Amino acid sequence: MTQNSRSYHLVRSGETNKLICSDNAAPKPDHHQVLIRMGAASLNYRDLLTRQDITSNRAGLIPLSDGAGTVVAVGSEVSQWKEGDRVSPNFFPNWHGGAFSLTYPAKALGGGQTDGVLSDYIVTEESSLVEVASHLTLAEAACLPCAGLTAWQALFERGGLKAGDTVLVQGTGGVALFGLQLATAYGARVIMISSSDAKLERARNFGAWQTINYRTQPEWDKVALDLTDGKEVDHILELGGPDTYNRSIAAIAAGGRIAQIGVLTGFALQPDILPLMFKNASINGICVGSVTHFERLNRYISDHQIHPVIEQVFGFDDVPEAYELLKSASHFGKIVIDLS
Ligand SMILES: NC(=O)c1ccc[n+]([C@@H]2O[C@H](COP(=O)([O-])OP(=O)(O)OC[C@H]3O[C@@H](n4cnc5c(N)ncnc54)[C@H](OP(=O)(O)O)[C@@H]3O)[C@@H](O)[C@H]2O)c1
């Protein structure tokens, strides 16, 4: 029997895209594909940028990259998955492992020409999937593909994090909270910076070693220097962009690593390159991660029984409100859509 599938689509309206809901027949899996009944999806800052982008998205694009669900049918050649498996598609469906290729971004879920996961049913290649960790709900698993994997790649795959290292994380959104949880579980000391004392209080409850309010203490790089007895920090998850970059360079320790991840304050940047050079520090460009990285993240999450931090779960009909909450930046951790 053909299933009905509700989806949201981005449709151009003036200088932005409207979210339009539609009902269609569920897609059918091809030979190497899997049909997934999505249980949940989550939003990322990228989804705000995608919604605002009226030039590069296909008309009618289904947004959101992050989701998790249950396999309900498999193509004739599928060997890895069966009905009932709980799975999550990788942000880059065709980056299975090894070095990154510039061909991957065009296929990233929920942007450009490639439909995302804000749908009851999706089909995807079997090779793009990872198994959901057994201690997670589908809502929790839906938080991992972009935010969790980005923090994982930054700290572990590229950052070479060691127990006892100091990590500075900017803000208290999705990537930031994963940075806090993943690094703390490894025995690193995490300094969180946020615009809000209330959010910093919550971050301390999740294990933050030190916290700095970047509104009341805008020279947070100097505060970080004091907190580390002048040693400065070994890793920074750089999420801010132009407004935070030079403070990150000032706060990074000799030989430290800045993970270049975010653009929260824009794209145009004139970095202060001299201190970076004199400190022998590195900037690692980070773009989410591969299926292999995602599998390793899930093993780690499972070993440490980490539960993603969810601010709020919205129903399917309330997706526009979920976008508004993300835009307000008042959230702590992740915003989830229940598709079950
Ligand atoms: N390169 C990649 O692969 C990749 C992957 C994922 C995300 N990203 C990027 O990483 C950034 C974060 O993404 P997200 O989805 O985690 O965002 P998010 O959940 O929307 O988090 C946004 C939070 O960042 C904080 N923030 C805003 N301006 C700040 C500033 N000037 N200094 C420090 N913190 C600031 C605020 O937290 P407070 O209220 O606590 O201050 C805000 O709530 C975005 O730019 C996104 O595009 C990149």
XYZ file of C-alpha atoms and ligand atoms in Angstrom:
388
model
C 0.000 0.000 0.000
C 1.348 3.483 -0.872
C 1.909 5.600 2.232
C 1.072 9.272 2.476
C 4.048 11.493 3.342
C 3.817 15.026 4.735
C 6.762 17.335 3.966
C 7.726 20.978 4.247
C 9.114 22.781 1.202
C 10.921 26.091 0.730
C 9.060 28.272 -1.742
C 10.346 31.710 -2.694
C 8.318 34.584 -1.314
C 9.794 38.071 -1.800
C 13.248 38.261 -0.217
C 13.001 34.969 1.677
C 11.490 31.487 1.404
C 8.142 30.485 2.832
C 7.654 27.096 4.460
C 4.856 25.320 2.603
C 3.431 21.991 3.707
C 2.330 19.300 1.261
C 1.099 15.694 1.162
C 2.569 13.305 -1.373
C 2.938 9.575 -1.899
C 5.957 8.242 0.008
C 8.950 7.670 -2.305
C 10.018 4.129 -3.240
C 13.541 2.845 -2.617
C 15.718 1.982 -5.607
C 17.998 -1.117 -5.564
C 20.603 0.286 -3.125
C 18.241 2.580 -1.255
C 16.343 2.423 1.997
C 12.919 3.897 2.794
C 12.882 5.502 6.254
C 9.880 6.541 8.335
C 11.370 9.598 10.006
C 10.852 9.869 13.750
C 12.384 13.294 14.303
C 14.412 16.074 12.693
C 16.408 18.889 14.235
C 17.273 22.437 13.218
C 20.691 24.021 12.806
C 21.771 27.620 12.241
C 22.444 26.562 8.634
C 18.705 26.056 8.167
C 18.123 29.768 8.823
C 20.719 30.614 6.156
C 19.148 28.129 3.724
C 15.693 29.575 4.310
C 16.987 33.095 3.627
C 18.825 31.996 0.475
C 16.612 32.778 -2.502
C 19.197 32.072 -5.181
C 20.806 28.672 -4.733
C 18.006 26.407 -3.502
C 15.887 24.354 -5.871
C 12.265 25.578 -5.829
C 10.309 23.350 -3.466
C 13.395 22.046 -1.651
C 12.680 19.965 1.474
C 14.833 21.553 4.221
C 16.813 20.236 7.230
C 19.801 17.915 7.175
C 19.397 16.213 10.534
C 17.017 13.406 11.295
C 16.560 9.860 12.508
C 13.955 7.223 11.827
C 13.107 3.580 11.275
C 13.713 1.519 8.148
C 10.365 0.439 6.640
C 11.494 -0.966 3.257
C 14.759 -1.748 1.490
C 15.777 -2.018 -2.178
C 16.555 -5.395 -3.752
C 20.364 -4.992 -3.380
C 20.440 -3.665 0.180
C 22.396 -5.925 2.520
C 23.293 -3.720 5.493
C 19.826 -2.702 6.751
C 16.476 -4.356 7.390
C 12.983 -3.291 8.351
C 12.858 -2.029 11.935
C 16.483 -0.772 12.106
C 16.831 2.689 13.654
C 19.044 4.802 11.406
C 20.237 8.311 10.710
C 21.484 9.653 7.355
C 24.845 11.407 7.178
C 24.865 15.168 6.403
C 27.032 14.401 3.336
C 25.424 11.179 2.024
C 28.343 10.438 -0.307
C 31.266 11.209 2.069
C 31.745 7.685 3.327
C 35.272 8.090 4.688
C 38.780 9.213 3.777
C 39.649 12.687 2.582
C 37.006 15.314 1.870
C 36.096 16.044 -1.754
C 34.660 19.283 -3.136
C 31.995 17.163 -4.853
C 30.320 16.397 -1.483
C 28.692 19.769 -0.599
C 26.391 19.679 -3.664
C 24.760 16.565 -2.187
C 24.492 17.817 1.415
C 20.994 17.126 2.709
C 18.509 19.988 2.941
C 20.296 22.619 0.849
C 20.952 23.561 -2.786
C 19.501 20.861 -5.007
C 19.259 18.032 -2.474
C 16.136 17.412 -0.428
C 16.468 17.121 3.331
C 14.638 15.234 6.032
C 11.651 17.393 7.053
C 9.306 14.734 5.767
C 7.455 11.687 7.090
C 9.310 9.398 4.670
C 12.649 9.749 2.900
C 14.703 7.432 0.690
C 18.477 7.443 0.877
C 21.431 5.309 -0.212
C 22.140 2.518 2.259
C 25.799 3.594 2.399
C 24.846 6.995 3.866
C 23.277 5.582 7.038
C 24.503 4.940 10.552
C 22.788 2.953 13.265
C 21.188 4.991 16.061
C 22.810 4.335 19.458
C 20.493 2.146 21.521
C 20.306 4.514 24.520
C 19.010 7.408 22.381
C 15.442 8.281 21.428
C 14.938 9.198 17.775
C 14.515 12.828 18.886
C 17.945 12.708 20.553
C 19.531 10.896 17.595
C 18.155 13.570 15.247
C 20.424 16.127 16.982
C 23.670 14.457 15.947
C 24.226 14.545 12.161
C 25.345 18.175 11.774
C 25.914 19.721 15.207
C 27.238 16.613 16.953
C 29.400 15.440 14.073
C 30.934 18.878 13.548
C 32.011 19.098 17.197
C 33.284 15.495 16.980
C 35.366 16.102 13.863
C 36.757 19.337 15.311
C 37.837 17.866 18.642
C 38.679 14.240 17.912
C 39.240 13.555 14.207
C 41.213 16.733 13.518
C 41.842 18.284 16.921
C 43.626 15.369 18.599
C 41.993 16.257 21.932
C 43.771 14.915 25.031
C 42.442 14.471 28.570
C 43.383 17.566 30.577
C 43.356 19.874 27.531
C 41.497 23.164 27.807
C 38.730 23.821 25.260
C 36.909 27.117 24.697
C 33.428 26.911 23.178
C 31.423 29.892 21.897
C 27.717 30.237 22.690
C 25.275 27.613 23.909
C 23.659 26.409 20.665
C 23.797 22.972 19.073
C 27.488 22.673 18.119
C 28.560 24.375 21.347
C 26.664 22.010 23.659
C 28.045 18.963 21.835
C 31.507 20.491 22.180
C 30.929 20.785 25.915
C 29.547 17.266 26.358
C 32.040 15.435 24.113
C 35.108 17.210 25.506
C 34.034 16.954 29.153
C 33.436 13.208 28.792
C 37.073 12.874 27.616
C 38.447 14.654 30.658
C 39.042 18.023 29.018
C 38.325 21.317 30.821
C 35.741 23.381 28.962
C 35.347 27.163 29.110
C 31.974 28.293 27.749
C 31.260 31.852 26.639
C 27.664 33.046 26.289
C 25.537 36.187 26.166
C 23.445 34.931 29.079
C 24.243 34.213 32.740
C 21.226 31.901 32.923
C 22.563 29.818 30.022
C 26.026 29.761 31.603
C 24.488 28.446 34.810
C 22.930 25.624 32.799
C 26.276 24.986 31.067
C 27.943 24.560 34.487
C 25.340 21.902 35.279
C 26.501 20.076 32.136
C 30.094 20.128 33.313
C 31.538 23.440 32.056
C 34.759 24.088 33.993
C 34.600 27.908 33.678
C 32.122 30.315 32.123
C 32.390 33.854 30.755
C 29.569 36.202 29.770
C 30.844 37.802 26.549
C 28.382 40.691 26.874
C 29.451 41.795 30.340
C 33.067 40.686 29.761
C 33.672 41.456 26.077
C 37.434 40.934 26.486
C 36.814 37.243 27.118
C 40.193 36.305 25.651
C 41.885 38.104 28.582
C 39.583 36.370 31.060
C 40.479 33.005 29.483
C 44.167 33.872 29.907
C 43.616 34.488 33.643
C 41.513 31.347 34.070
C 44.297 29.219 32.575
C 47.056 30.890 34.661
C 48.477 32.443 31.505
C 48.705 29.155 29.569
C 45.786 30.002 27.239
C 43.514 27.382 25.702
C 44.476 24.331 23.639
C 41.355 24.163 21.437
C 38.735 26.685 20.389
C 35.488 25.865 18.612
C 35.320 29.096 16.606
C 31.635 29.653 15.919
C 31.324 33.441 15.848
C 33.324 34.530 12.800
C 34.338 38.188 12.387
C 33.329 39.335 15.893
C 35.156 36.540 17.716
C 38.073 35.561 15.506
C 40.833 37.808 16.735
C 39.938 37.073 20.352
C 40.191 33.379 19.488
C 43.653 33.980 18.037
C 44.571 35.920 21.188
C 43.238 33.159 23.460
C 44.773 30.153 21.695
C 47.820 28.562 23.320
C 51.147 27.972 21.599
C 50.620 24.978 19.326
C 46.855 25.160 19.920
C 44.113 24.490 17.414
C 41.251 26.694 16.332
C 38.459 24.731 14.675
C 36.992 27.095 12.075
C 33.317 26.162 12.114
C 30.886 29.053 12.355
C 29.715 32.262 10.785
C 27.302 33.515 13.458
C 28.455 37.123 13.032
C 28.993 37.036 9.278
C 31.560 36.020 6.700
C 33.894 38.982 6.089
C 36.992 38.614 8.228
C 40.463 40.128 8.548
C 42.292 37.756 10.883
C 45.200 38.913 12.989
C 47.736 36.552 11.459
C 50.912 37.532 13.322
C 50.024 36.030 16.734
C 48.819 32.886 14.995
C 52.237 32.545 13.386
C 54.258 33.352 16.511
C 52.240 30.803 18.509
C 52.701 28.051 15.922
C 48.950 27.612 16.230
C 46.695 26.000 13.605
C 43.343 26.750 12.108
C 41.471 23.633 11.000
C 38.607 24.221 8.583
C 35.831 21.868 9.648
C 32.875 20.847 7.520
C 30.635 18.375 9.390
C 32.050 14.866 8.791
C 31.980 11.534 6.984
C 29.899 8.399 7.591
C 32.984 6.847 9.224
C 33.319 9.855 11.562
C 29.592 9.595 12.322
C 29.931 5.908 13.246
C 32.825 6.741 15.593
C 30.799 9.585 17.144
C 27.912 7.190 17.784
C 30.236 4.654 19.442
C 31.634 7.402 21.669
C 28.145 8.715 22.546
C 27.163 5.159 23.383
C 30.297 4.392 25.452
C 29.786 7.570 27.477
C 25.964 7.341 27.535
C 25.715 10.962 26.364
C 22.216 12.363 25.768
C 22.013 15.424 23.483
C 20.620 18.553 25.117
C 17.202 19.455 23.677
C 15.660 22.866 24.330
C 12.220 22.080 22.902
C 10.385 19.530 20.735
C 7.796 20.899 18.271
C 5.034 19.023 16.440
C 4.892 18.852 12.634
C 2.351 21.683 12.443
C 4.573 23.963 14.530
C 7.666 23.935 12.305
C 7.446 27.723 11.613
C 7.517 28.349 15.403
C 10.582 26.124 15.691
C 12.369 28.288 13.086
C 11.362 31.407 15.053
C 12.870 29.988 18.238
C 16.123 29.222 16.395
C 16.174 32.748 14.975
C 15.639 34.270 18.427
C 18.853 32.523 19.622
C 17.242 32.085 23.030
C 17.615 28.295 22.871
C 20.124 26.168 24.780
C 21.223 23.108 22.764
C 18.967 21.719 20.060
C 15.482 22.352 18.652
C 13.682 19.217 17.470
C 10.647 18.446 15.272
C 8.697 15.328 16.236
C 7.700 13.508 13.029
C 6.446 10.320 14.636
N 31.390 24.121 9.477
C 30.427 23.248 9.753
O 30.455 22.089 9.358
C 29.285 23.696 10.626
C 28.408 22.740 11.164
C 27.426 23.183 12.065
C 27.303 24.539 12.345
N 28.144 25.424 11.749
C 28.078 26.855 12.080
O 28.356 26.967 13.478
C 27.606 28.042 14.030
C 26.744 27.501 15.170
O 25.766 26.648 14.626
P 24.615 26.044 15.548
O 23.671 25.338 14.647
O 25.215 25.353 16.695
O 23.946 27.426 16.045
P 22.792 27.708 17.071
O 22.312 26.453 17.703
O 21.805 28.571 16.381
O 23.550 28.550 18.199
C 23.589 29.934 18.144
C 24.198 30.463 19.455
O 25.499 30.971 19.219
C 25.788 31.973 20.158
N 26.339 33.169 19.565
C 25.759 34.046 18.722
N 26.602 35.066 18.477
C 27.724 34.827 19.186
C 28.939 35.533 19.380
N 29.174 36.699 18.797
N 29.874 34.985 20.201
C 29.667 33.806 20.787
N 28.522 33.102 20.667
C 27.571 33.613 19.867
C 24.486 32.281 20.903
O 24.574 31.619 22.174
P 24.490 32.447 23.546
O 23.108 32.982 23.613
O 24.795 31.440 24.593
O 25.518 33.539 23.482
C 23.445 31.617 20.025
O 22.334 31.180 20.750
C 26.806 28.628 12.856
O 27.519 29.706 12.308
C 26.729 27.500 11.858
O 26.552 27.962 10.541
C 29.109 25.033 10.894
